[in-house]
Amino acid sequence: SGILVEPVTITKAYPAAAKDLMQQESRYQELLVAASSYQVEDDRLVISGPSGKDLLVFLRAEQPETVPLLGTAWRLTHYSTGGGSAVASPIPGTNVTLVFADDGTLSGSAGCNAYLAPYQVNETGLAVERVVATKMSCAEPAGVMEQEAAYLDLLRSAAGYRIVGDRLAVIDGNGRAILFFVAEP
């Protein structure tokens, strides 16, 4: 089967002592872009170049056990900003959480205030109604109240969700992932 890989864009976050890792990553990108065909054999994915020479070989990873939506304590890891065009991490020192109870209510901490809301859910659909939060004002860390307002607005716009392993993505009505959580152990 044929494959075409466009030039690869990556983040630039290297520790200073990672020269070997950078060389490996650079070589990996070169091989990936040189790919012209692939073949799947049992648990192996083999990517080959135009000459038919094997360039990269991958082994299938174990699928993580899927965590249930209900009753799991979820911690926010990223959230959508700028109308869905960017993603931000929560401010260090804030802990934004979410728990779906089987009584049809969700609750958690929005970083400063506790919140509660009724929700409806099916296989992949999610509707969050009337989010109510306590009215405390937190001065520290800087930006926590703006982050909290953004989080609660995104939660109100939830229309679906997807769980992969211990990761939860909440999706808006346009199909964009807007809130990203990890299950607390």
Short mmCIF file of C-alpha atoms in Angstrom, two decimals:
data_model
loop_
_atom_site.label_atom_id
_atom_site.label_comp_id
_atom_site.label_asym_id
_atom_site.label_seq_id
_atom_site.Cartn_x
_atom_site.Cartn_y
_atom_site.Cartn_z
CA SER A 1 0.00 0.00 0.00
CA GLY A 2 1.26 3.48 -0.87
CA ILE A 3 1.94 6.19 1.66
CA LEU A 4 2.91 9.86 1.37
CA VAL A 5 4.24 11.77 4.39
CA GLU A 6 4.28 15.55 4.23
CA PRO A 7 7.27 17.36 5.82
CA VAL A 8 7.03 16.85 9.57
CA THR A 9 6.56 19.73 12.01
CA ILE A 10 7.58 19.13 15.62
CA THR A 11 7.75 21.06 18.85
CA LYS A 12 11.13 22.44 19.90
CA ALA A 13 11.57 21.39 23.52
CA TYR A 14 14.99 19.85 24.05
CA PRO A 15 17.07 19.59 27.21
CA ALA A 16 20.52 21.02 26.53
CA ALA A 17 22.23 17.61 26.86
CA ALA A 18 19.98 15.87 24.32
CA LYS A 19 22.24 16.10 21.25
CA ASP A 20 22.04 12.35 20.53
CA LEU A 21 18.29 12.42 20.94
CA MET A 22 18.05 15.37 18.52
CA GLN A 23 20.13 13.47 15.93
CA GLN A 24 17.92 10.41 16.33
CA GLU A 25 14.79 12.52 15.96
CA SER A 26 16.19 14.25 12.87
CA ARG A 27 17.02 10.87 11.27
CA TYR A 28 13.56 9.55 12.15
CA GLN A 29 11.97 12.55 10.37
CA GLU A 30 14.14 11.98 7.27
CA LEU A 31 13.12 8.32 7.11
CA LEU A 32 9.46 9.13 7.67
CA VAL A 33 9.40 11.69 4.86
CA ALA A 34 11.20 9.19 2.55
CA ALA A 35 8.43 6.61 3.05
CA SER A 36 6.66 5.40 -0.07
CA SER A 37 4.91 2.19 1.05
CA TYR A 38 3.88 0.30 4.16
CA GLN A 39 2.91 -3.21 5.10
CA VAL A 40 1.21 -4.58 8.21
CA GLU A 41 2.21 -8.10 9.24
CA ASP A 42 0.63 -9.38 12.47
CA ASP A 43 1.79 -6.88 15.11
CA ARG A 44 4.42 -5.20 12.90
CA LEU A 45 4.14 -2.09 10.71
CA VAL A 46 6.95 -1.89 8.14
CA ILE A 47 7.50 1.41 6.29
CA SER A 48 9.62 1.15 3.13
CA GLY A 49 11.30 3.62 0.80
CA PRO A 50 10.98 3.90 -3.01
CA SER A 51 13.61 1.14 -3.51
CA GLY A 52 11.60 -1.25 -1.33
CA LYS A 53 14.18 -1.09 1.47
CA ASP A 54 12.69 -1.19 4.98
CA LEU A 55 13.13 2.22 6.60
CA LEU A 56 11.17 1.94 9.84
CA VAL A 57 9.66 -1.00 11.74
CA PHE A 58 7.08 -0.51 14.48
CA LEU A 59 5.62 -3.06 16.89
CA ARG A 60 2.01 -2.73 18.04
CA ALA A 61 1.81 -1.24 21.52
CA GLU A 62 -0.38 -2.77 24.17
CA GLN A 63 -3.71 -0.97 24.20
CA PRO A 64 -4.19 0.64 27.61
CA GLU A 65 -7.22 -0.48 29.55
CA THR A 66 -10.03 2.01 29.02
CA VAL A 67 -11.06 3.91 32.14
CA PRO A 68 -14.82 4.40 32.65
CA LEU A 69 -16.29 7.90 32.28
CA LEU A 70 -18.45 7.60 35.41
CA GLY A 71 -16.87 7.52 38.84
CA THR A 72 -13.36 8.34 37.61
CA ALA A 73 -11.57 11.38 39.04
CA TRP A 74 -10.34 13.31 35.95
CA ARG A 75 -7.61 16.00 36.15
CA LEU A 76 -7.37 18.69 33.45
CA THR A 77 -4.09 18.53 31.47
CA HIS A 78 -4.86 20.98 28.60
CA TYR A 79 -7.70 23.16 27.37
CA SER A 80 -8.62 24.97 24.17
CA THR A 81 -7.98 28.72 23.89
CA GLY A 82 -8.42 31.34 21.20
CA GLY A 83 -11.64 29.90 19.80
CA GLY A 84 -10.12 26.44 19.37
CA SER A 85 -6.98 27.57 17.53
CA ALA A 86 -4.56 26.84 20.41
CA VAL A 87 -4.21 24.67 23.49
CA ALA A 88 -2.90 25.75 26.91
CA SER A 89 -1.81 23.88 30.02
CA PRO A 90 -3.40 24.79 33.34
CA ILE A 91 -1.53 27.37 35.41
CA PRO A 92 1.01 25.64 37.69
CA GLY A 93 -0.40 25.36 41.20
CA THR A 94 -4.00 24.96 40.02
CA ASN A 95 -5.85 21.66 40.10
CA VAL A 96 -8.89 21.48 37.82
CA THR A 97 -10.90 18.28 38.31
CA LEU A 98 -14.04 16.61 37.00
CA VAL A 99 -16.07 13.64 38.26
CA PHE A 100 -19.19 12.25 36.56
CA ALA A 101 -21.45 10.66 39.20
CA ASP A 102 -23.97 8.00 38.18
CA ASP A 103 -26.81 10.15 39.59
CA GLY A 104 -26.58 12.48 36.56
CA THR A 105 -24.48 15.21 38.18
CA LEU A 106 -20.89 16.17 37.52
CA SER A 107 -18.69 18.10 39.92
CA GLY A 108 -15.15 19.16 40.60
CA SER A 109 -12.81 22.04 41.23
CA ALA A 110 -12.44 24.72 38.54
CA GLY A 111 -9.11 25.82 40.05
CA CYS A 112 -10.52 28.14 42.72
CA ASN A 113 -14.21 27.34 43.07
CA ALA A 114 -16.10 24.07 43.36
CA TYR A 115 -18.74 23.49 40.68
CA LEU A 116 -21.70 21.20 40.06
CA ALA A 117 -23.95 20.58 37.04
CA PRO A 118 -26.50 18.10 35.75
CA TYR A 119 -25.38 16.22 32.64
CA GLN A 120 -26.75 13.77 30.10
CA VAL A 121 -24.58 11.22 28.35
CA ASN A 122 -24.80 8.41 25.79
CA GLU A 123 -22.12 6.37 23.97
CA THR A 124 -20.24 9.48 22.75
CA GLY A 125 -22.66 12.37 23.33
CA LEU A 126 -22.49 14.68 26.32
CA ALA A 127 -24.71 17.60 27.35
CA VAL A 128 -23.86 19.73 30.39
CA GLU A 129 -26.64 21.88 31.82
CA ARG A 130 -26.76 24.81 34.32
CA VAL A 131 -23.20 24.84 35.73
CA VAL A 132 -23.22 26.41 39.20
CA ALA A 133 -20.04 27.31 41.09
CA THR A 134 -19.17 28.72 44.48
CA LYS A 135 -18.35 32.46 44.47
CA MET A 136 -14.86 32.65 46.01
CA SER A 137 -12.27 34.92 44.44
CA CYS A 138 -8.68 33.66 44.37
CA ALA A 139 -5.80 36.08 43.79
CA GLU A 140 -3.12 33.38 43.52
CA PRO A 141 -1.78 32.05 41.28
CA ALA A 142 -2.06 34.92 38.80
CA GLY A 143 -4.67 34.27 36.11
CA VAL A 144 -6.55 31.55 38.01
CA MET A 145 -9.93 33.35 37.79
CA GLU A 146 -9.61 33.90 34.01
CA GLN A 147 -8.61 30.24 33.57
CA GLU A 148 -11.58 29.16 35.68
CA ALA A 149 -14.03 31.24 33.62
CA ALA A 150 -12.59 29.82 30.38
CA TYR A 151 -12.80 26.25 31.74
CA LEU A 152 -16.43 26.58 32.85
CA ASP A 153 -17.40 28.15 29.49
CA LEU A 154 -15.76 25.25 27.64
CA LEU A 155 -17.48 22.73 29.90
CA ARG A 156 -20.86 24.36 29.15
CA SER A 157 -20.21 23.91 25.39
CA ALA A 158 -19.55 20.15 25.70
CA ALA A 159 -21.35 18.05 23.08
CA GLY A 160 -19.38 14.80 23.18
CA TYR A 161 -16.43 12.94 24.61
CA ARG A 162 -13.85 10.31 23.73
CA ILE A 163 -11.83 8.10 26.08
CA VAL A 164 -8.59 6.42 25.03
CA GLY A 165 -6.96 4.48 27.84
CA ASP A 166 -6.76 6.86 30.81
CA ARG A 167 -7.28 10.02 28.71
CA LEU A 168 -10.58 11.87 28.28
CA ALA A 169 -11.21 14.48 25.59
CA VAL A 170 -14.37 16.61 25.81
CA ILE A 171 -15.57 17.69 22.36
CA ASP A 172 -17.66 20.72 21.36
CA GLY A 173 -20.52 20.89 18.85
CA ASN A 174 -18.07 21.51 15.98
CA GLY A 175 -16.22 18.27 16.71
CA ARG A 176 -13.18 20.03 18.21
CA ALA A 177 -11.53 18.61 21.34
CA ILE A 178 -11.70 21.44 23.89
CA LEU A 179 -10.84 19.88 27.27
CA PHE A 180 -8.21 17.19 27.89
CA PHE A 181 -8.08 15.16 31.11
CA VAL A 182 -6.11 12.27 32.56
CA ALA A 183 -7.57 9.79 35.06
CA GLU A 184 -6.19 10.16 38.57
CA PRO A 185 -4.76 6.85 39.82
#
